[in-house]
Amino acid sequence: MPASTEIDALFPPDLPEPEHWEERYPPRELPDGAKVTRVGPSPTGSMHIGTIYSAMIDRDIAHQSGGRYLLRIEDTDQSREVEGALDQFARAFDYFGLTPDEEEGSGDYGPYHQSRRAAIYMSYARELLRQNKAYLCFATPAELADIRSRQQEAKVPPGYYGKWAIWRDAPDDEVRRKLAESAPYVVRFRSPGVPGRRIEYTEAIRGRLSTEDNFNDVVILKSAAQPQAGDPPGDRLPTYHFAHAVDDHLMRVNLVIRGEEWLPSVPTHLQLFAALGFEPPEYAHTSQLMKQIPGGKRKLSKRKDPETNVDFYIEAGYPARAVLYYLRGLANGSLAELPLDEALAAPIRLADLGGAGPLIDQVKLEDISADHIATLGNAQILAAMRNWAASYDPELAGVLEAEHDLALAALAVERDGLENPRKDLRKWSDFRSAYGFFFPELFTLVRIGDERLAGNERLGRLPADLVRAFAADFVAGYQEIDDPVEWFGQIRDLAAKHGFAANAKQYKQAPENYPGSLTEASHLIRVALTGSTRSPDLAAVARVIGRDEVVRRVSALTQ
């Protein structure tokens, strides 16, 4: 390995020693047993609902132990960074109330973006090079591809190790020659592992585990453009493995909660912690969220499953508390048996997180969400609706602001004073279909030939002249009546006048004698008022929208 001075020349001359960072980020002063956790999304794509699931657990365990929960943006793969990803992260954590205790701009252990911590990583990489625990690797993409091909032919484990690690023990003169040529290189960790050796460690959820040790010389610093003659060396960014070890140590993270897909990386991470002289954190690996499919289940797929994306829940308007309650039930099935408020207040324990991957069930989530919304007061629903609509349905937001009293009256229909209130709101985006017809600004008048009439098998068969006459008589004699039975009597009387059967049984006995039954007659008015054959109590709807609007809507059928 080149001499220390030669190694130091590869890095900026003012690069601090590791001791500087140890002093800059001292051990935290926290109660005994306090857990410092972190969630580390990467801005290389949309946020997965699993990140919210993990953040919920991270935050809960940190806070119940008197610790800290921090957000670290793992953005070292800048070539794949997706525009808008960071905005989505902020939006998601805010929506679900999972605001971290520490993040960029708030906390003493930052920067909290890995791309802004290059000097830190280079300090520790330089130290590993000085100690011969890392080395420079000039292997080209073509050489690496050739190694993989030959490993496949030889049927040996893939990777950069042993005789396949062509720069691991390269002569110093060869390294110097490559440096003189300004050849691109990466810095690789000199793994102490050998194929076939196993290690044991304790995992916080699964207990004592035995696994094959890492023997791969992983990259710890990525390649970078070589400086021109006379220019100082530039920054190099780390790989995830190296950044994880350095950051979790300096940020004093002592509990890493992450998905079980990271279990195979534990041996590599333990080796890095040992080489750096750091105390490793405790690891807890949660089961991956799964999706039920015919004949089994599979991992949620960003490509196939829209519910994977956090924005799916935000844009649809699922109440955050309902989603968190659902996710807590996935983390611990016993919490799903508690009322929502109790479940959200109950602690999550690592010991309860074992078992097979929890299944995401959208139907169950919608049921939970509907039950939750049904417990809210009308003013609470309206406030939440307006807040959501301001971002995702501006037209509706304007209507709700202008028609505040009408909105409250609409929400009261078949909800106020009832033991089993309406549950037709499962998410805020359902409001238009469930309540939009109450608002003149959102309702399109129903006229003869409208699909909302013509598309109904029975209503579509009614003669247009009959529909016009029925509607005209309703308008001419319409009265505002508080008693719902008496109010409906107006439709009953008109149905008899225009030859409708008194009930479905009578109609079925002699359908040729009637244009339809009382059901079809009432549906004419229902569709005229609400646009659908399914709606809340008609008398209640008419009372809320008022006489003038009732007359305006039914009159449209006379034209």
XYZ file of C-alpha atoms in Angstrom:
559
model
C 0.000 0.000 0.000
C 1.351 3.504 -0.780
C 2.793 5.468 2.098
C 0.639 7.591 4.347
C 1.728 10.788 2.647
C 0.732 9.370 -0.723
C -2.656 8.381 0.668
C -3.187 11.807 2.192
C -2.433 13.420 -1.166
C -5.535 11.725 -2.558
C -7.736 13.850 -0.321
C -8.229 17.604 0.193
C -5.334 19.035 2.202
C -7.648 20.592 4.789
C -9.619 17.404 5.403
C -10.122 17.014 9.185
C -8.979 13.977 11.112
C -11.639 11.599 12.522
C -11.054 13.069 15.978
C -12.516 16.351 14.741
C -15.810 14.674 13.898
C -15.891 12.720 17.143
C -15.666 16.022 19.027
C -18.143 17.703 16.698
C -20.735 14.965 17.310
C -20.343 13.872 20.950
C -22.363 11.118 22.592
C -25.894 12.266 23.328
C -27.008 13.078 26.839
C -30.118 10.918 27.089
C -31.701 8.736 29.776
C -30.446 5.177 30.175
C -32.175 2.931 27.686
C -33.140 5.793 25.375
C -33.262 4.771 21.729
C -32.047 6.982 18.906
C -33.680 5.862 15.683
C -33.633 7.156 12.142
C -35.598 6.822 8.957
C -33.513 7.176 5.816
C -35.469 7.520 2.570
C -33.634 7.858 -0.714
C -34.886 10.455 -3.230
C -34.465 8.036 -6.132
C -38.201 7.460 -6.427
C -41.567 7.973 -4.789
C -41.925 7.266 -1.090
C -43.126 3.742 -0.304
C -45.919 3.285 2.249
C -43.422 1.004 3.972
C -41.344 4.096 4.798
C -44.309 5.543 6.708
C -44.732 2.165 8.406
C -41.060 2.206 9.467
C -41.122 5.870 10.482
C -44.159 5.226 12.673
C -42.288 2.456 14.476
C -39.045 4.484 14.687
C -40.814 7.482 16.173
C -42.870 5.457 18.626
C -39.974 3.461 20.037
C -37.699 6.510 20.266
C -40.275 8.609 22.069
C -41.461 5.950 24.505
C -37.834 5.418 25.568
C -37.016 9.117 25.950
C -34.822 9.065 22.844
C -34.710 10.860 19.506
C -36.128 10.101 16.066
C -34.341 11.657 13.116
C -34.730 11.943 9.356
C -31.633 11.382 7.241
C -31.862 11.819 3.482
C -29.743 9.137 1.846
C -28.977 10.926 -1.402
C -25.526 9.662 -2.338
C -26.859 8.163 -5.605
C -27.391 11.562 -7.151
C -27.494 10.306 -10.735
C -30.822 8.615 -9.960
C -32.359 11.394 -7.860
C -35.965 12.117 -8.871
C -37.149 15.694 -9.041
C -39.828 16.394 -6.440
C -38.924 13.436 -4.224
C -37.777 15.614 -1.324
C -41.002 17.637 -1.512
C -42.966 14.407 -1.325
C -41.004 13.303 1.732
C -41.840 16.545 3.544
C -45.470 16.330 2.482
C -45.796 12.735 3.667
C -44.187 13.197 7.067
C -46.319 16.285 7.660
C -49.561 14.602 6.539
C -49.076 11.605 8.802
C -47.826 13.622 11.761
C -44.449 11.897 11.777
C -42.359 15.051 11.886
C -38.861 14.036 13.016
C -37.157 15.422 16.103
C -34.116 16.150 13.959
C -33.789 16.828 10.248
C -32.040 19.246 7.919
C -32.207 22.655 9.568
C -33.232 21.258 12.947
C -30.778 19.277 15.023
C -27.191 19.271 16.281
C -25.966 16.214 14.384
C -26.392 17.424 10.804
C -26.060 17.886 7.946
C -28.874 15.361 7.584
C -28.402 14.987 3.820
C -25.658 12.483 3.105
C -24.612 14.410 -0.006
C -23.553 17.254 2.304
C -21.374 15.032 4.508
C -18.681 14.148 1.947
C -15.829 15.487 4.082
C -16.887 13.259 6.976
C -16.867 10.104 4.881
C -13.551 10.956 3.266
C -11.925 11.447 6.704
C -12.842 7.928 7.758
C -12.063 6.387 4.362
C -8.616 7.976 4.473
C -8.087 6.485 7.920
C -9.021 3.002 6.679
C -6.554 3.417 3.794
C -3.819 4.468 6.209
C -4.487 1.333 8.292
C -4.545 -0.893 5.192
C -8.175 -1.776 5.934
C -9.137 -0.366 2.536
C -7.439 -0.060 -0.838
C -7.686 1.654 -4.199
C -9.339 -0.343 -6.960
C -8.824 0.636 -10.606
C -10.839 -2.251 -12.079
C -12.671 -1.118 -15.205
C -16.310 -1.957 -15.987
C -15.080 -4.395 -18.632
C -12.803 -6.130 -16.139
C -15.606 -6.404 -13.581
C -17.944 -7.846 -16.207
C -15.273 -10.395 -17.137
C -14.891 -11.374 -13.477
C -18.640 -11.934 -13.163
C -18.704 -14.011 -16.321
C -15.843 -16.235 -15.205
C -17.408 -16.675 -11.759
C -20.623 -17.840 -13.375
C -18.695 -20.342 -15.507
C -16.821 -21.587 -12.438
C -20.068 -21.747 -10.453
C -18.588 -19.833 -7.517
C -20.213 -17.051 -5.469
C -20.191 -13.740 -7.302
C -18.349 -10.740 -5.937
C -15.013 -9.034 -5.593
C -12.964 -11.228 -3.252
C -9.956 -13.531 -3.033
C -8.262 -14.093 -6.379
C -11.077 -12.173 -8.069
C -10.122 -9.012 -6.187
C -7.457 -8.036 -8.703
C -6.404 -4.821 -6.928
C -6.582 -6.080 -3.342
C -2.879 -6.904 -3.176
C -1.620 -5.010 -6.201
C 2.036 -3.859 -6.061
C 2.505 -0.302 -4.843
C 4.294 0.665 -8.033
C 1.285 -0.447 -10.092
C -1.010 1.660 -7.902
C 1.313 4.659 -8.298
C 1.408 4.178 -12.069
C -2.381 4.208 -12.268
C -2.547 7.320 -10.085
C 0.006 9.026 -12.317
C -2.211 8.243 -15.295
C -5.176 9.824 -13.448
C -7.019 6.556 -13.901
C -10.444 6.515 -12.178
C -10.662 4.405 -9.057
C -12.925 3.497 -6.163
C -11.995 2.785 -2.577
C -12.808 -0.747 -1.455
C -13.045 -2.133 2.055
C -10.592 -4.962 2.731
C -12.986 -7.525 4.134
C -11.571 -9.873 6.773
C -14.173 -12.494 5.846
C -13.597 -15.701 3.937
C -16.113 -17.815 2.006
C -17.841 -20.403 4.152
C -17.257 -18.780 7.533
C -20.341 -18.040 9.613
C -20.994 -15.454 12.284
C -23.632 -15.036 14.971
C -25.291 -11.868 16.201
C -28.384 -10.885 18.133
C -31.206 -9.270 16.189
C -33.748 -7.312 18.224
C -36.820 -9.027 16.737
C -35.529 -12.450 15.693
C -33.088 -13.108 18.530
C -29.825 -14.945 17.965
C -29.067 -15.445 14.264
C -26.373 -17.334 12.416
C -25.409 -16.286 8.900
C -22.566 -16.490 6.433
C -19.973 -13.800 6.988
C -19.290 -11.178 4.344
C -16.226 -11.881 2.223
C -16.832 -9.315 -0.483
C -14.583 -6.243 -0.707
C -17.395 -3.743 -1.020
C -16.893 -0.272 -2.440
C -16.950 2.407 0.266
C -16.079 5.509 -1.775
C -17.309 5.913 -5.319
C -15.300 6.974 -8.299
C -14.912 10.685 -9.062
C -13.412 12.802 -11.803
C -9.682 13.062 -11.349
C -8.372 16.584 -10.625
C -6.324 18.411 -13.211
C -2.629 18.878 -12.532
C -2.164 21.300 -9.654
C -5.811 21.145 -8.550
C -6.688 19.720 -5.118
C -8.642 16.466 -4.984
C -12.411 16.863 -5.028
C -15.177 15.335 -2.929
C -16.115 11.683 -3.195
C -19.432 10.276 -2.082
C -19.779 6.990 -0.198
C -21.825 3.924 -0.897
C -24.803 3.154 1.331
C -22.883 0.617 3.407
C -20.115 3.001 4.386
C -22.374 6.013 4.897
C -24.619 3.927 7.136
C -21.747 2.948 9.413
C -20.242 6.436 9.664
C -23.540 8.307 10.002
C -25.179 5.994 12.515
C -22.052 6.219 14.652
C -21.677 10.001 14.536
C -25.406 10.661 14.847
C -25.321 8.281 17.798
C -28.072 6.067 16.403
C -28.263 2.991 18.615
C -31.268 1.203 17.103
C -31.591 0.662 13.352
C -35.097 -0.439 12.359
C -35.343 -1.388 8.704
C -36.922 -3.923 6.358
C -35.893 -7.552 6.371
C -34.429 -7.163 2.876
C -31.393 -5.649 4.664
C -30.685 -8.789 6.724
C -28.025 -10.053 4.255
C -26.137 -6.750 4.693
C -25.673 -7.101 8.447
C -22.350 -8.995 8.212
C -20.914 -6.266 5.964
C -22.087 -3.561 8.306
C -20.711 -5.313 11.371
C -17.331 -5.623 9.651
C -17.321 -1.911 8.811
C -18.200 -0.926 12.376
C -15.414 -3.134 13.696
C -12.846 -1.794 11.236
C -13.767 1.784 12.097
C -13.613 1.073 15.830
C -17.292 1.898 16.345
C -19.815 0.229 18.632
C -22.466 -1.231 16.278
C -26.119 -0.329 16.808
C -28.841 -2.791 17.638
C -30.574 -4.061 14.491
C -34.275 -4.796 14.079
C -35.593 -5.973 10.720
C -39.333 -5.738 10.124
C -41.213 -8.037 7.786
C -41.968 -6.612 4.366
C -45.467 -5.403 3.576
C -47.188 -7.874 1.270
C -50.149 -7.931 -1.115
C -52.692 -10.747 -1.333
C -52.923 -12.266 -4.811
C -54.768 -15.317 -6.147
C -53.063 -18.362 -4.748
C -50.779 -16.546 -2.340
C -49.092 -13.238 -1.672
C -46.195 -11.184 -2.945
C -44.154 -8.133 -2.013
C -45.787 -4.802 -2.783
C -44.534 -3.565 -6.139
C -44.009 0.108 -6.979
C -44.564 -0.764 -10.631
C -47.751 -2.802 -10.209
C -49.451 -1.476 -7.090
C -50.526 2.184 -6.852
C -51.165 1.757 -3.120
C -47.411 1.386 -2.674
C -46.942 5.126 -3.221
C -47.591 7.344 -0.194
C -49.208 9.930 -2.482
C -51.941 7.394 -3.256
C -53.232 7.814 0.301
C -52.683 11.567 0.514
C -54.237 12.439 -2.844
C -57.232 10.168 -2.221
C -57.661 11.777 1.193
C -57.460 8.829 3.554
C -57.468 10.387 7.042
C -53.965 10.115 8.462
C -55.163 8.732 11.802
C -57.083 5.948 10.058
C -54.026 4.946 8.007
C -51.771 5.009 11.063
C -54.281 2.926 13.021
C -54.319 0.419 10.179
C -50.526 0.306 9.994
C -50.245 -0.150 13.753
C -52.569 -3.114 13.426
C -50.200 -4.578 10.841
C -47.274 -4.081 13.201
C -49.104 -5.721 16.097
C -52.385 -7.539 15.492
C -53.584 -6.939 19.061
C -53.620 -3.175 18.435
C -56.172 -3.712 15.658
C -58.594 -4.960 18.326
C -58.441 -1.698 20.271
C -60.444 1.462 19.546
C -58.543 3.877 17.329
C -57.552 6.378 20.005
C -56.340 3.633 22.346
C -54.386 1.896 19.583
C -52.654 5.114 18.529
C -51.642 5.767 22.136
C -50.506 2.210 22.865
C -46.747 1.586 22.569
C -45.265 -0.471 19.773
C -42.774 -3.052 21.004
C -40.116 -4.744 18.911
C -41.044 -8.098 20.388
C -44.483 -7.808 18.775
C -43.150 -7.227 15.247
C -42.275 -10.790 14.336
C -44.142 -13.125 12.035
C -44.907 -13.264 8.345
C -45.120 -10.176 6.196
C -48.302 -8.223 6.991
C -50.824 -7.987 4.169
C -51.993 -4.630 2.811
C -55.772 -4.898 2.398
C -57.354 -1.831 0.806
C -60.888 -2.988 1.574
C -60.079 -3.282 5.256
C -58.389 0.116 5.248
C -61.464 1.699 3.664
C -63.707 0.097 6.292
C -61.459 1.431 9.059
C -61.408 4.849 7.452
C -65.212 4.933 7.087
C -65.650 3.927 10.723
C -63.226 6.646 11.809
C -64.891 9.381 9.770
C -68.287 8.317 11.134
C -67.066 9.167 14.644
C -66.129 12.729 13.695
C -68.385 15.720 14.151
C -69.683 17.538 11.104
C -67.476 20.547 11.760
C -64.415 18.267 12.057
C -65.223 16.585 8.754
C -65.770 19.911 7.030
C -62.493 21.312 8.342
C -60.587 18.221 7.199
C -62.360 18.280 3.838
C -61.488 21.917 3.239
C -57.863 21.320 4.186
C -57.561 18.364 1.813
C -59.518 20.004 -1.010
C -57.335 23.115 -0.894
C -54.525 21.003 -2.373
C -56.327 18.289 -4.315
C -59.725 19.673 -5.383
C -59.610 23.490 -5.531
C -63.097 23.775 -7.033
C -64.584 21.824 -4.150
C -62.552 23.877 -1.672
C -64.101 27.059 -3.058
C -67.608 25.639 -2.838
C -67.137 24.491 0.760
C -65.827 27.896 1.749
C -68.761 29.686 0.089
C -71.391 27.196 1.277
C -70.247 26.523 4.838
C -73.749 26.234 6.352
C -75.050 24.109 3.487
C -72.083 21.758 3.874
C -72.771 21.287 7.582
C -76.458 20.677 6.899
C -75.608 18.120 4.218
C -73.226 16.277 6.529
C -75.943 16.135 9.204
C -78.297 14.117 6.977
C -78.604 10.583 8.356
C -75.672 11.237 10.707
C -76.781 13.520 13.533
C -78.426 11.762 16.441
C -78.161 8.281 14.928
C -76.524 5.317 16.599
C -75.427 4.010 13.195
C -74.632 7.087 11.083
C -74.000 7.043 7.354
C -70.602 5.670 6.370
C -70.435 6.733 2.749
C -67.258 8.739 3.306
C -64.238 6.435 3.329
C -61.810 9.129 2.236
C -62.078 12.815 1.442
C -62.150 12.232 -2.320
C -65.486 10.414 -1.826
C -67.159 13.699 -0.854
C -68.115 14.694 -4.394
C -69.928 11.431 -5.120
C -71.484 11.174 -1.657
C -72.407 14.830 -0.999
C -71.695 16.828 -4.133
C -75.332 16.827 -5.260
C -76.292 19.026 -2.306
C -74.431 21.938 -3.891
C -75.926 23.704 -6.928
C -72.423 24.585 -8.122
C -71.487 20.896 -8.312
C -74.776 19.468 -9.568
C -75.675 19.065 -13.238
C -79.413 19.214 -13.889
C -81.002 15.990 -15.106
C -82.980 16.305 -18.311
C -84.933 13.926 -20.550
C -82.469 11.592 -22.270
C -79.805 12.076 -19.586
C -77.800 8.914 -19.077
C -78.650 9.027 -15.382
C -82.241 8.318 -16.432
C -81.847 6.561 -19.764
C -79.119 4.321 -18.381
C -81.492 2.865 -15.780
C -83.272 -0.192 -17.123
C -86.713 0.775 -15.799
C -86.534 4.565 -15.808
C -85.161 4.527 -19.339
C -88.364 2.792 -20.542
C -90.691 5.449 -19.183
C -92.284 7.562 -21.951
C -90.802 11.066 -22.138
C -94.264 12.654 -22.071
C -95.081 10.797 -18.860
C -91.831 11.950 -17.249
C -92.528 15.572 -18.236
C -96.092 15.457 -16.971
C -95.126 13.803 -13.703
C -92.385 16.365 -13.092
C -94.654 19.287 -14.006
C -97.340 18.153 -11.573
C -94.746 17.685 -8.817
C -93.452 21.230 -9.334
C -96.917 22.726 -9.517
C -98.060 21.213 -6.247
C -94.806 20.936 -4.311
C -94.949 21.813 -0.632
C -92.194 21.970 1.971
C -93.287 19.508 4.659
C -91.172 18.614 7.706
C -92.665 15.192 8.308
C -90.867 12.768 5.947
C -93.867 10.457 5.573
C -96.153 13.328 4.638
C -93.475 14.738 2.336
C -93.232 11.431 0.487
C -97.021 11.377 0.264
C -96.719 14.001 -2.476
C -94.894 11.475 -4.655
C -97.266 8.661 -3.690
C -100.307 10.680 -4.716
C -98.775 11.720 -8.033
C -97.719 8.132 -8.757
C -101.328 7.001 -8.401
C -102.562 9.892 -10.573
C -100.154 8.936 -13.385
C -100.969 5.236 -13.294
C -98.025 3.778 -11.411
C -98.627 0.616 -9.410
C -98.848 1.198 -5.658
C -95.984 -1.236 -5.002
C -93.597 -3.617 -6.721
C -95.778 -6.661 -6.026
C -98.762 -5.092 -7.769
C -96.604 -4.128 -10.723
C -95.153 -7.631 -11.097
C -98.614 -9.171 -11.147
C -99.630 -7.156 -14.233
C -96.697 -5.137 -15.625
C -98.569 -4.456 -18.841
C -101.092 -2.360 -16.906
C -98.589 0.117 -15.408
C -95.657 2.254 -16.589
C -93.886 1.184 -13.419
C -94.351 1.046 -9.664
C -94.120 3.631 -6.907
C -90.418 2.782 -6.810
C -89.881 4.103 -10.348
C -92.039 7.168 -9.642
C -89.983 8.038 -6.571
C -86.769 7.353 -8.478
C -87.741 9.995 -11.015
C -87.700 12.601 -8.248
C -84.656 11.065 -6.589
C -82.614 11.191 -9.783
C -83.833 14.727 -10.492
C -82.697 15.871 -7.023
C -79.524 13.816 -6.529
C -78.495 12.409 -9.915
C -78.695 8.844 -8.634
C -81.216 6.194 -7.670
C -79.263 5.742 -4.448
C -79.188 8.603 -1.994
C -80.046 9.565 1.580
C -83.667 10.106 2.607
C -85.322 12.257 -0.077
C -87.286 14.398 2.355
C -84.081 15.203 4.234
C -82.284 16.056 0.988
C -85.153 18.334 -0.102
C -85.176 20.070 3.261
C -81.436 20.808 3.054
C -81.346 22.126 -0.524
C -84.543 24.121 -0.065
C -87.761 24.640 -2.027
C -86.313 26.797 -4.793
C -83.586 24.311 -5.602
C -86.040 21.382 -5.506
C -88.281 23.179 -7.996
C -85.335 24.145 -10.210
C -84.055 20.593 -10.407
C -87.346 18.839 -11.008
C -88.366 21.500 -13.542
C -85.441 20.408 -15.707
C -87.395 17.193 -16.443
C -90.267 19.191 -17.919
C -88.138 20.651 -20.699
